[in-house]
């Protein structure tokens, strides 16, 4: 897939040369090529199963990479782009350790294909702040002892950021319900609740 | 996860053309990716339908009610002020999906098309989980399995959060396939498979759900009540959705549909009959709850679900009537 272009932008979305380059291996591909050859103009291009060139926008930077369509956004971030804030824990859209923002909304990066995320704005914990310049919620996590082993923390801070954006003045019940998509096996929920309440009290995520 | 090809059509016609044996539809993707990782699904082609503009959007119209496009997310539904006003039962069902991450990508149509959570199914033993002629569910750990409609061979429970509510509201689905478009009621969409060759809903490999059509609520009181094991993200243990046509303070007619108790969303005519002509009170609601589970039959480890289903029906009725649950 050409960088930054969605498949349908130029009709076939991929040059014939690129198509043959990415589709010549294996019996399945051969069969598809012959089908593609006979296809009427406007037929939708199939990508893969071999690696496809895509571009992800991660923390404001465009990053090119080549992945098979089966690669998840989480694996692409961690294994291809070395963005290791999002963690792989359950890998089944349950624990929240892989939470990132996609076009401003919290998602489980383990359950989105990297190829689906092309052209979308991805923000990870690294994009919220750095040790020198922490985001208010990151600071509040430190100050409220909201982590123990820290493995769930990058996902949690991203989820908290998004939660506070929607709920600037949350109650404890709002926090418990709104952050139900993230788990902490060390059980630091008390600290996390306090971190969220404190961030809200101190002027929110933009303070 | 096995290797596959990927396509992202922009019209539903081209999506249907790509579909067929070996192809699957990708919308929110939460359930599909989970199935692929478990090798329960191993498609050759994944068809992303998210770029199909005509599947987006939610619309209200005076005559025909609510139209929910196949790509409408749980979040979008939750935030719609008219849905909040007219269809509290849909909002309450959505509210039970306690994960902002799933609400932001998960679609209402995808909730209907997600596959059962039965752990035998999810571990590759098939929907019916038969081994050497006997059911692994009956012989094994069936604590989350069916208490109604469980005469066999299917014992899983329908996992949908929205189906009970949509059925109680009389909703239908628009489905596109190679032979054009058809409409099917949500109630008829689901079926109890009799063999491994059958699915738990009537959607062939070359069809996609394009819209959900919900009739105007027209003042019908409606509510959903779910009972779950924990506050955080999980599927309910039992749920009930109720829709009541009132005449004065009496129930003229009722629809009561239970979720997570049978291989299909379970319509209870018995509970509806127990409400007819009565003014809603705690004891009337309790009678309806009892009626709903009169035919229930526990497997070896799920007797507790009968009590939960009874209470879910009772509380959904009270909630629909605006009474304290």
Short mmCIF file of C-alpha atoms in Angstrom, two decimals:
data_model
loop_
_atom_site.label_atom_id
_atom_site.label_comp_id
_atom_site.label_asym_id
_atom_site.label_seq_id
_atom_site.Cartn_x
_atom_site.Cartn_y
_atom_site.Cartn_z
CA UNK A 1 0.00 0.00 0.00
CA UNK A 2 1.46 3.40 -0.89
CA UNK A 3 2.41 5.36 2.14
CA UNK A 4 -0.36 7.47 3.59
CA UNK A 5 -2.88 6.48 0.95
CA UNK A 6 -5.98 4.53 1.61
CA UNK A 7 -6.45 1.69 -0.84
CA UNK A 8 -9.26 3.28 -2.79
CA UNK A 9 -7.71 6.71 -3.27
CA UNK A 10 -6.34 6.03 -6.71
CA UNK A 11 -8.85 3.46 -7.84
CA UNK A 12 -6.83 0.33 -7.39
CA UNK A 13 -4.95 2.02 -4.55
CA UNK A 14 -1.74 0.27 -5.42
CA UNK A 15 0.36 0.28 -8.55
CA UNK A 16 0.40 -2.96 -10.51
CA UNK A 17 4.12 -3.19 -9.89
CA UNK A 18 3.56 -2.95 -6.13
CA UNK A 19 0.75 -5.42 -6.34
CA UNK A 20 2.85 -8.06 -8.04
CA UNK A 21 5.72 -7.27 -5.73
CA UNK A 22 3.63 -8.05 -2.67
CA UNK A 23 1.55 -10.88 -4.02
CA UNK A 24 3.66 -13.33 -5.96
CA UNK A 25 4.38 -15.88 -3.26
CA UNK A 26 2.29 -18.97 -2.76
CA UNK A 27 -0.49 -20.81 -4.51
CA UNK A 28 -3.24 -18.70 -2.99
CA UNK A 29 -1.70 -15.49 -4.27
CA UNK A 30 -1.21 -16.91 -7.74
CA UNK A 31 -4.87 -17.79 -7.95
CA UNK A 32 -5.80 -14.31 -6.81
CA UNK A 33 -3.53 -12.64 -9.30
CA UNK A 34 -5.20 -14.44 -12.19
CA UNK A 35 -8.55 -13.36 -10.79
CA UNK A 36 -7.26 -9.84 -10.34
CA UNK A 37 -6.01 -9.86 -13.92
CA UNK A 38 -9.51 -10.43 -15.20
CA UNK A 39 -11.11 -8.02 -12.77
CA UNK A 40 -13.23 -5.17 -13.94
CA UNK A 41 -11.85 -1.71 -13.25
CA UNK A 42 -12.70 -0.56 -9.76
CA UNK A 43 -12.41 -4.01 -8.20
CA UNK A 44 -11.14 -3.75 -4.68
CA UNK A 45 -7.47 -4.56 -4.16
CA UNK A 46 -6.53 -7.33 -1.79
CA UNK A 47 -3.40 -6.85 0.27
CA UNK A 48 -1.16 -9.50 1.73
CA UNK A 49 -0.79 -12.08 3.04
CA UNK A 50 2.83 -11.01 2.53
CA UNK A 51 4.05 -7.85 4.22
CA UNK A 52 2.47 -4.64 3.02
CA UNK A 53 3.97 -1.16 3.26
CA UNK A 54 1.92 1.06 5.55
CA UNK A 55 2.38 4.32 7.40
CA UNK A 56 1.34 4.93 10.97
CA UNK A 57 1.21 8.32 12.66
CA UNK A 58 2.55 7.65 16.13
CA UNK A 59 2.78 10.45 18.68
CA UNK A 60 2.68 12.98 15.87
CA UNK A 61 5.35 11.38 13.68
CA UNK A 62 4.74 9.51 10.45
CA UNK A 63 6.44 6.11 10.56
CA UNK A 64 6.72 3.79 7.59
CA UNK A 65 6.78 0.04 8.11
CA UNK A 66 6.11 -3.23 6.35
CA UNK A 67 3.78 -5.69 8.03
CA UNK A 68 1.57 -8.61 7.15
CA UNK A 69 -2.14 -7.73 7.36
CA UNK A 70 -2.45 -10.07 10.36
CA UNK A 71 -0.10 -7.94 12.50
CA UNK A 72 -1.92 -6.06 15.23
CA UNK A 73 -1.37 -2.39 15.94
CA UNK A 74 0.16 -3.41 19.26
CA UNK A 75 2.72 -5.76 17.68
CA UNK A 76 3.52 -3.20 15.00
CA UNK A 77 4.15 -0.50 17.62
CA UNK A 78 6.25 -2.71 19.86
CA UNK A 79 8.08 -4.96 17.43
CA UNK A 80 8.45 -2.79 14.35
CA UNK A 81 8.59 0.74 15.73
CA UNK A 82 10.05 0.08 19.17
CA UNK A 83 7.23 2.00 20.85
CA UNK A 84 7.03 -0.18 23.94
CA UNK A 85 4.76 1.87 26.21
CA UNK A 86 1.70 -0.17 25.23
CA UNK A 87 2.13 -3.61 26.78
CA UNK A 88 1.06 -7.03 25.58
CA UNK A 89 -0.61 -8.85 28.44
CA UNK A 90 -3.90 -10.60 27.69
CA UNK A 91 -3.83 -9.90 23.95
CA UNK A 92 -7.63 -10.38 24.00
CA UNK A 93 -9.18 -6.93 24.57
CA UNK A 94 -9.65 -7.45 28.27
CA UNK A 95 -6.82 -6.11 30.41
CA UNK A 96 -6.21 -2.66 28.92
CA UNK A 97 -2.40 -2.75 29.14
CA UNK A 98 -2.19 -2.03 25.40
CA UNK A 99 -4.49 1.02 25.50
CA UNK A 100 -3.60 3.77 23.04
CA UNK A 101 -5.57 6.66 21.60
CA UNK A 102 -6.64 6.30 17.98
CA UNK A 103 -7.98 9.55 16.55
CA UNK A 104 -8.51 10.68 20.14
CA UNK A 105 -10.41 7.62 21.32
CA UNK A 106 -9.10 4.91 23.63
CA UNK A 107 -8.69 1.54 21.93
CA UNK A 108 -7.11 -1.82 22.65
CA UNK A 109 -4.11 -1.85 20.29
CA UNK A 110 -4.04 -5.66 20.56
CA UNK A 111 -7.40 -5.88 18.85
CA UNK A 112 -6.90 -3.51 15.92
CA UNK A 113 -4.97 -4.53 12.84
CA UNK A 114 -2.03 -2.24 12.05
CA UNK A 115 -3.26 -1.97 8.47
CA UNK A 116 -6.63 -0.66 9.72
CA UNK A 117 -4.86 2.04 11.70
CA UNK A 118 -3.12 3.50 8.67
CA UNK A 119 -3.52 7.26 8.51
CA UNK A 120 -5.01 7.46 11.99
CA UNK A 121 -3.46 9.46 14.81
CA UNK A 122 -2.02 7.06 17.39
CA UNK A 123 -1.01 8.38 20.81
CA UNK A 124 0.74 6.16 23.37
CA UNK A 125 1.87 6.90 26.92
CA UNK A 126 5.15 8.16 25.42
CA UNK A 127 3.17 10.77 23.52
CA UNK A 128 1.44 12.11 26.63
CA UNK A 129 4.60 13.18 28.41
CA UNK A 130 8.18 12.29 29.29
CA UNK A 131 9.99 11.92 32.62
CA UNK A 132 11.18 15.55 32.31
CA UNK A 133 7.86 16.86 31.17
CA UNK A 134 5.17 14.71 32.64
CA UNK A 135 1.52 14.91 31.69
CA UNK A 136 -0.65 15.88 34.72
CA UNK A 137 -2.06 12.35 34.98
CA UNK A 138 1.43 10.82 34.82
CA UNK A 139 2.56 13.16 37.59
CA UNK A 140 -0.48 12.26 39.67
CA UNK A 141 0.28 8.53 39.21
CA UNK A 142 3.74 9.11 40.67
CA UNK A 143 2.49 11.26 43.52
CA UNK A 144 -0.34 8.93 44.48
CA UNK A 145 1.60 5.69 44.30
CA UNK A 146 -0.74 4.51 41.57
CA UNK A 147 1.54 1.74 40.37
CA UNK A 148 3.40 -1.16 41.83
CA UNK A 149 5.00 -3.34 39.14
CA UNK A 150 4.08 -0.68 36.59
CA UNK A 151 3.15 -3.01 33.76
CA UNK A 152 -0.45 -1.79 33.47
CA UNK A 153 0.56 1.85 33.97
CA UNK A 154 1.14 3.05 30.38
CA UNK A 155 -2.25 1.68 29.35
CA UNK A 156 -3.90 3.08 32.45
CA UNK A 157 -2.54 6.61 32.03
CA UNK A 158 -3.77 6.70 28.43
CA UNK A 159 -7.19 5.42 29.54
CA UNK A 160 -7.23 7.98 32.39
CA UNK A 161 -6.34 10.84 30.05
CA UNK A 162 -9.20 9.94 27.76
CA UNK A 163 -11.57 9.38 30.70
CA UNK A 164 -10.78 12.81 32.17
CA UNK A 165 -11.31 14.44 28.81
CA UNK A 166 -14.88 13.05 28.83
CA UNK A 167 -15.42 13.42 32.59
CA UNK A 168 -13.57 16.48 33.92
CA UNK A 169 -15.22 16.22 37.34
CA UNK A 170 -15.71 12.53 37.99
CA UNK A 171 -17.10 10.85 41.09
CA UNK A 172 -15.42 7.72 42.46
CA UNK A 173 -18.23 5.68 40.90
CA UNK A 174 -17.64 7.35 37.53
CA UNK A 175 -13.97 6.41 37.78
CA UNK A 176 -14.69 2.80 38.67
CA UNK A 177 -17.14 2.43 35.80
CA UNK A 178 -15.24 4.52 33.28
CA UNK A 179 -11.94 2.73 33.78
CA UNK A 180 -13.51 -0.74 33.82
CA UNK A 181 -11.58 -1.61 30.67
CA UNK A 182 -8.21 -1.67 32.46
CA UNK A 183 -6.94 -4.13 35.03
CA UNK A 184 -4.12 -3.85 37.59
CA UNK A 185 -3.06 -7.20 38.98
CA UNK A 186 -1.10 -5.54 41.80
CA UNK A 187 -4.37 -3.95 42.90
CA UNK A 188 -3.26 -0.32 42.97
CA UNK A 189 -6.80 0.84 42.22
CA UNK A 190 -6.89 3.03 45.31
CA UNK A 191 -3.89 5.01 44.09
CA UNK A 192 -5.30 5.20 40.57
CA UNK A 193 -8.64 6.55 41.85
CA UNK A 194 -6.77 9.16 43.87
CA UNK A 195 -4.56 10.09 40.93
CA UNK A 196 -7.60 10.68 38.75
CA UNK A 197 -9.42 12.67 41.45
CA UNK A 198 -6.32 14.76 42.11
CA UNK A 199 -5.75 15.49 38.44
CA UNK A 200 -9.37 16.62 38.12
CA UNK A 201 -9.13 18.76 41.26
CA UNK A 202 -5.89 20.40 40.09
CA UNK A 203 -7.39 21.67 36.87
CA UNK A 204 -7.57 18.53 34.77
CA UNK A 205 -5.50 17.12 31.96
CA UNK A 206 -4.60 20.50 30.48
CA UNK A 207 -3.27 21.99 33.72
CA UNK B 1 -3.18 -16.03 13.96
CA UNK B 2 -3.02 -17.42 10.43
CA UNK B 3 -2.02 -15.29 7.48
CA UNK B 4 -4.77 -13.68 5.46
CA UNK B 5 -5.43 -11.15 2.76
CA UNK B 6 -7.07 -7.85 3.55
CA UNK B 7 -9.38 -5.62 1.57
CA UNK B 8 -11.17 -2.41 2.42
CA UNK B 9 -14.04 -1.75 -0.01
CA UNK B 10 -15.99 1.51 -0.01
CA UNK B 11 -19.38 0.24 -1.13
CA UNK B 12 -21.51 -2.52 0.35
CA UNK B 13 -21.90 -4.06 -3.10
CA UNK B 14 -18.15 -4.51 -3.46
CA UNK B 15 -17.97 -5.84 0.10
CA UNK B 16 -20.59 -8.48 -0.73
CA UNK B 17 -18.69 -9.37 -3.89
CA UNK B 18 -15.54 -10.01 -1.85
CA UNK B 19 -17.34 -12.09 0.75
CA UNK B 20 -18.10 -15.77 0.52
CA UNK B 21 -16.51 -18.92 1.78
CA UNK B 22 -13.25 -18.19 3.61
CA UNK B 23 -13.91 -14.46 3.97
CA UNK B 24 -14.97 -12.60 7.10
CA UNK B 25 -16.30 -9.15 7.88
CA UNK B 26 -14.20 -6.82 10.02
CA UNK B 27 -15.99 -3.94 11.74
CA UNK B 28 -14.94 -3.17 15.33
CA UNK B 29 -12.87 -6.33 15.19
CA UNK B 30 -12.65 -7.02 18.92
CA UNK B 31 -14.33 -10.40 18.71
CA UNK B 32 -12.95 -11.33 15.28
CA UNK B 33 -9.33 -10.79 16.28
CA UNK B 34 -9.87 -12.76 19.44
CA UNK B 35 -11.31 -15.67 17.43
CA UNK B 36 -8.47 -15.50 14.92
CA UNK B 37 -5.84 -15.51 17.67
CA UNK B 38 -7.48 -18.59 19.15
CA UNK B 39 -7.55 -20.20 15.66
CA UNK B 40 -11.29 -20.60 16.01
CA UNK B 41 -11.57 -18.42 12.91
CA UNK B 42 -8.91 -18.65 10.22
CA UNK B 43 -10.15 -16.70 7.22
CA UNK B 44 -8.30 -16.34 3.91
CA UNK B 45 -9.66 -12.85 3.46
CA UNK B 46 -10.62 -10.16 5.96
CA UNK B 47 -12.99 -7.55 4.55
CA UNK B 48 -12.85 -4.30 6.47
CA UNK B 49 -16.25 -2.60 6.10
CA UNK B 50 -15.34 0.55 8.04
CA UNK B 51 -14.73 2.63 4.92
CA UNK B 52 -18.25 2.08 3.63
CA UNK B 53 -19.87 5.45 4.21
CA UNK B 54 -23.46 4.28 3.79
CA UNK B 55 -23.11 1.95 6.78
CA UNK B 56 -22.39 4.87 9.09
CA UNK B 57 -24.74 7.02 11.07
CA UNK B 58 -27.78 6.86 13.24
CA UNK B 59 -31.07 8.47 12.27
CA UNK B 60 -34.41 9.09 13.85
CA UNK B 61 -37.56 9.63 11.87
CA UNK B 62 -41.08 10.16 13.14
CA UNK B 63 -42.67 7.39 11.13
CA UNK B 64 -40.12 4.65 11.00
CA UNK B 65 -38.25 5.13 14.24
CA UNK B 66 -34.54 4.60 14.69
CA UNK B 67 -32.11 3.43 12.03
CA UNK B 68 -28.73 2.30 13.33
CA UNK B 69 -26.10 1.88 10.60
CA UNK B 70 -23.92 -1.21 10.87
CA UNK B 71 -20.90 0.92 11.77
CA UNK B 72 -22.53 2.85 14.62
CA UNK B 73 -20.39 2.30 17.69
CA UNK B 74 -21.63 1.62 21.19
CA UNK B 75 -20.27 5.05 22.12
CA UNK B 76 -22.27 6.81 19.42
CA UNK B 77 -25.44 5.05 20.56
CA UNK B 78 -24.79 5.99 24.19
CA UNK B 79 -24.31 9.64 23.32
CA UNK B 80 -27.44 10.05 21.22
CA UNK B 81 -29.90 12.16 23.19
CA UNK B 82 -33.02 10.78 21.50
CA UNK B 83 -31.93 7.21 22.12
CA UNK B 84 -31.45 8.22 25.75
CA UNK B 85 -34.99 9.58 25.84
CA UNK B 86 -36.88 6.95 23.91
CA UNK B 87 -34.92 3.76 24.31
CA UNK B 88 -33.52 3.59 27.83
CA UNK B 89 -33.30 -0.18 27.45
CA UNK B 90 -30.68 0.22 24.69
CA UNK B 91 -28.74 2.72 26.80
CA UNK B 92 -28.85 0.41 29.82
CA UNK B 93 -27.62 -2.49 27.67
CA UNK B 94 -24.77 -0.34 26.30
CA UNK B 95 -23.92 0.84 29.78
CA UNK B 96 -23.23 -2.77 30.73
CA UNK B 97 -20.33 -2.90 28.27
CA UNK B 98 -17.90 -1.46 30.77
CA UNK B 99 -14.91 -0.65 28.66
CA UNK B 100 -14.33 2.68 26.96
CA UNK B 101 -11.94 0.89 24.61
CA UNK B 102 -14.61 -1.50 23.37
CA UNK B 103 -17.32 1.17 23.23
CA UNK B 104 -15.17 3.35 20.99
CA UNK B 105 -14.70 0.73 18.26
CA UNK B 106 -17.33 -1.93 18.99
CA UNK B 107 -20.49 -1.65 16.91
CA UNK B 108 -24.08 -2.41 17.82
CA UNK B 109 -24.37 -4.72 14.80
CA UNK B 110 -21.11 -6.39 15.81
CA UNK B 111 -22.53 -7.04 19.25
CA UNK B 112 -25.28 -9.06 17.55
CA UNK B 113 -22.79 -10.94 15.37
CA UNK B 114 -20.20 -11.75 18.04
CA UNK B 115 -19.75 -15.47 18.61
CA UNK B 116 -20.64 -17.21 21.88
CA UNK B 117 -18.32 -16.99 24.87
CA UNK B 118 -18.65 -20.73 25.64
CA UNK B 119 -15.15 -21.79 26.66
CA UNK B 120 -15.39 -25.09 24.80
CA UNK B 121 -16.21 -23.20 21.62
CA UNK B 122 -13.42 -20.67 22.25
CA UNK B 123 -10.97 -23.53 22.72
CA UNK B 124 -11.77 -25.07 19.37
CA UNK B 125 -14.24 -27.81 20.32
CA UNK B 126 -17.00 -26.36 18.17
CA UNK B 127 -20.28 -24.64 18.97
CA UNK B 128 -21.82 -27.88 20.19
CA UNK B 129 -18.65 -29.21 21.86
CA UNK B 130 -19.48 -32.84 21.18
CA UNK B 131 -16.86 -35.47 21.84
CA UNK B 132 -17.45 -39.18 21.27
CA UNK B 133 -21.15 -38.54 20.96
CA UNK B 134 -21.60 -36.70 24.23
CA UNK B 135 -21.60 -33.04 25.12
CA UNK B 136 -18.50 -31.72 26.85
CA UNK B 137 -20.70 -28.99 28.32
CA UNK B 138 -23.11 -31.37 29.99
CA UNK B 139 -20.27 -33.50 31.33
CA UNK B 140 -17.98 -30.61 32.14
CA UNK B 141 -17.88 -27.12 33.59
CA UNK B 142 -21.16 -25.53 32.58
CA UNK B 143 -21.51 -22.80 35.18
CA UNK B 144 -22.04 -20.08 32.55
CA UNK B 145 -24.14 -22.14 30.17
CA UNK B 146 -27.81 -22.29 29.27
CA UNK B 147 -30.69 -22.79 31.68
CA UNK B 148 -33.41 -22.39 29.05
CA UNK B 149 -33.65 -23.94 25.61
CA UNK B 150 -30.99 -26.36 26.75
CA UNK B 151 -32.50 -29.62 25.59
CA UNK B 152 -29.40 -30.05 23.42
CA UNK B 153 -27.35 -30.29 21.38
CA UNK B 154 -26.55 -26.56 21.96
CA UNK B 155 -25.81 -25.38 25.49
CA UNK B 156 -23.93 -22.11 24.94
CA UNK B 157 -25.66 -18.82 25.70
CA UNK B 158 -26.24 -15.98 23.28
CA UNK B 159 -23.61 -13.36 24.15
CA UNK B 160 -25.29 -10.23 22.77
CA UNK B 161 -25.90 -7.25 25.04
CA UNK B 162 -28.35 -5.56 22.67
CA UNK B 163 -30.35 -8.49 21.29
CA UNK B 164 -32.83 -8.82 24.21
CA UNK B 165 -33.59 -5.12 24.11
CA UNK B 166 -33.86 -4.98 20.31
CA UNK B 167 -36.21 -7.96 20.25
CA UNK B 168 -38.36 -6.51 23.03
CA UNK B 169 -38.58 -3.29 20.99
CA UNK B 170 -39.55 -5.23 17.84
CA UNK B 171 -36.40 -4.35 15.86
CA UNK B 172 -35.32 -5.87 12.58
CA UNK B 173 -32.11 -6.08 10.56
CA UNK B 174 -31.33 -5.21 6.98
CA UNK B 175 -28.98 -7.73 5.43
CA UNK B 176 -27.16 -7.36 2.11
CA UNK B 177 -26.07 -10.38 0.10
CA UNK B 178 -25.48 -11.57 -3.45
CA UNK B 179 -29.24 -11.60 -4.05
CA UNK B 180 -29.78 -8.06 -2.87
CA UNK B 181 -31.18 -6.79 0.36
CA UNK B 182 -33.57 -8.45 2.80
CA UNK B 183 -35.10 -7.62 6.13
CA UNK B 184 -35.30 -10.04 9.03
CA UNK B 185 -36.58 -9.48 12.55
CA UNK B 186 -33.89 -9.64 15.23
CA UNK B 187 -35.94 -12.40 16.87
CA UNK B 188 -35.79 -14.53 13.71
CA UNK B 189 -32.13 -13.71 13.08
CA UNK B 190 -31.04 -16.00 15.90
CA UNK B 191 -31.39 -19.76 15.87
CA UNK B 192 -30.34 -22.73 17.95
CA UNK B 193 -27.93 -24.76 15.81
CA UNK B 194 -28.80 -28.43 15.48
CA UNK B 195 -25.45 -29.43 14.02
CA UNK B 196 -21.90 -28.06 13.75
CA UNK B 197 -22.72 -27.04 10.19
CA UNK B 198 -25.17 -24.44 11.48
CA UNK B 199 -24.38 -21.08 13.00
CA UNK B 200 -26.24 -19.45 15.88
CA UNK B 201 -27.54 -16.73 13.58
CA UNK B 202 -28.83 -16.63 10.04
CA UNK B 203 -26.16 -14.82 8.11
CA UNK B 204 -24.36 -16.64 5.33
CA UNK B 205 -20.65 -16.18 4.55
CA UNK B 206 -21.56 -13.75 1.78
CA UNK B 207 -23.97 -11.53 3.71
CA UNK B 208 -23.49 -8.49 5.90
CA UNK B 209 -25.81 -6.75 8.33
CA UNK B 210 -26.17 -3.20 7.02
CA UNK B 211 -28.73 -1.61 9.35
CA UNK B 212 -30.71 -2.14 12.50
CA UNK B 213 -34.24 -0.76 12.36
CA UNK B 214 -35.95 -0.04 15.67
CA UNK B 215 -39.63 0.95 15.53
CA UNK B 216 -40.56 4.23 17.19
CA UNK B 217 -40.89 3.58 20.91
CA UNK B 218 -44.21 5.41 20.85
CA UNK B 219 -44.30 5.85 24.58
CA UNK B 220 -43.55 2.19 25.33
CA UNK B 221 -41.86 1.89 28.68
CA UNK B 222 -38.66 -0.08 28.19
CA UNK B 223 -35.69 -1.15 30.26
CA UNK B 224 -32.83 -3.62 30.50
CA UNK B 225 -31.41 -5.08 33.68
CA UNK B 226 -28.19 -7.10 33.73
CA UNK B 227 -26.69 -9.14 36.52
CA UNK B 228 -22.96 -9.56 36.36
CA UNK B 229 -20.13 -11.03 38.35
CA UNK B 230 -18.02 -7.87 38.54
CA UNK B 231 -18.19 -4.14 37.84
CA UNK B 232 -15.45 -4.21 35.22
CA UNK B 233 -15.70 -5.51 31.68
CA UNK B 234 -17.45 -8.85 31.48
CA UNK B 235 -20.49 -10.47 29.93
CA UNK B 236 -23.57 -10.60 32.13
CA UNK B 237 -24.56 -13.82 33.88
CA UNK B 238 -28.19 -13.05 33.13
CA UNK B 239 -30.08 -10.12 31.66
CA UNK B 240 -33.62 -9.18 30.81
CA UNK B 241 -35.14 -6.53 28.57
CA UNK B 242 -38.73 -5.44 28.88
CA UNK B 243 -41.02 -3.32 26.75
CA UNK B 244 -44.45 -2.38 28.11
CA UNK B 245 -47.49 -0.86 26.43
CA UNK B 246 -49.40 0.78 29.25
CA UNK B 247 -53.02 1.75 29.46
CA UNK B 248 -53.35 4.02 32.44
CA UNK B 249 -51.48 2.21 35.16
CA UNK B 250 -52.15 -1.21 33.68
CA UNK B 251 -49.99 -3.23 31.34
CA UNK B 252 -51.88 -3.67 28.10
CA UNK B 253 -49.18 -5.84 26.55
CA UNK B 254 -45.59 -6.72 27.33
CA UNK B 255 -42.49 -8.20 25.75
CA UNK B 256 -39.97 -9.83 28.03
CA UNK B 257 -36.72 -11.13 26.54
CA UNK B 258 -33.91 -12.72 28.53
CA UNK B 259 -30.25 -12.66 27.56
CA UNK B 260 -27.34 -14.97 28.41
CA UNK B 261 -29.62 -17.80 29.53
CA UNK B 262 -30.22 -19.75 26.31
CA UNK B 263 -28.56 -20.36 22.91
CA UNK B 264 -30.84 -17.62 21.57
CA UNK B 265 -32.16 -14.43 23.18
CA UNK B 266 -35.06 -15.97 25.11
CA UNK B 267 -38.51 -14.53 24.55
CA UNK B 268 -40.74 -15.29 27.52
CA UNK B 269 -44.44 -15.33 26.67
CA UNK B 270 -45.03 -16.66 30.19
CA UNK B 271 -43.58 -13.53 31.80
CA UNK B 272 -45.49 -11.31 29.37
CA UNK B 273 -48.74 -13.10 30.22
CA UNK B 274 -48.08 -12.63 33.93
CA UNK B 275 -47.99 -8.87 33.37
CA UNK B 276 -50.98 -8.46 31.09
CA UNK B 277 -53.81 -6.44 32.59
CA UNK B 278 -51.95 -5.83 35.84
CA UNK B 279 -50.63 -2.70 37.46
CA UNK B 280 -46.89 -3.11 37.96
CA UNK B 281 -45.88 -3.75 41.55
CA UNK B 282 -43.00 -5.56 43.19
CA UNK B 283 -45.11 -8.68 43.61
CA UNK B 284 -46.45 -8.63 40.04
CA UNK B 285 -42.89 -8.19 38.74
CA UNK B 286 -41.76 -11.04 40.95
CA UNK B 287 -44.53 -13.28 39.58
CA UNK B 288 -43.39 -12.46 36.05
CA UNK B 289 -39.82 -13.33 37.01
CA UNK B 290 -40.97 -16.67 38.38
CA UNK B 291 -42.99 -17.32 35.23
CA UNK B 292 -39.95 -16.56 33.07
CA UNK B 293 -37.90 -19.33 34.65
CA UNK B 294 -40.69 -21.84 35.16
CA UNK B 295 -39.34 -24.00 32.33
CA UNK B 296 -35.69 -23.46 33.29
CA UNK B 297 -33.58 -26.54 33.82
CA UNK B 298 -30.19 -26.34 35.47
CA UNK B 299 -27.16 -28.19 34.18
CA UNK B 300 -24.83 -29.68 36.79
CA UNK B 301 -23.21 -26.38 37.81
CA UNK B 302 -25.46 -23.48 36.85
CA UNK B 303 -28.49 -23.62 39.11
CA UNK B 304 -27.57 -20.18 40.43
CA UNK B 305 -28.39 -18.69 37.04
CA UNK B 306 -32.08 -19.56 37.42
CA UNK B 307 -32.35 -17.29 40.43
CA UNK B 308 -30.35 -14.55 38.65
CA UNK B 309 -32.59 -14.72 35.56
CA UNK B 310 -35.69 -14.50 37.74
CA UNK B 311 -34.35 -11.41 39.50
CA UNK B 312 -33.19 -9.82 36.24
CA UNK B 313 -36.73 -10.08 34.83
CA UNK B 314 -38.26 -8.68 38.00
CA UNK B 315 -35.88 -5.73 38.12
CA UNK B 316 -36.16 -4.96 34.39
CA UNK B 317 -39.94 -4.72 34.79
CA UNK B 318 -39.68 -2.45 37.82
CA UNK B 319 -37.10 -0.32 36.06
CA UNK B 320 -39.32 -0.01 32.95
CA UNK B 321 -42.20 1.07 35.16
CA UNK B 322 -40.00 3.70 36.78
CA UNK B 323 -40.09 1.99 40.15
CA UNK B 324 -37.26 1.33 42.54
CA UNK B 325 -35.41 -1.90 41.78
#
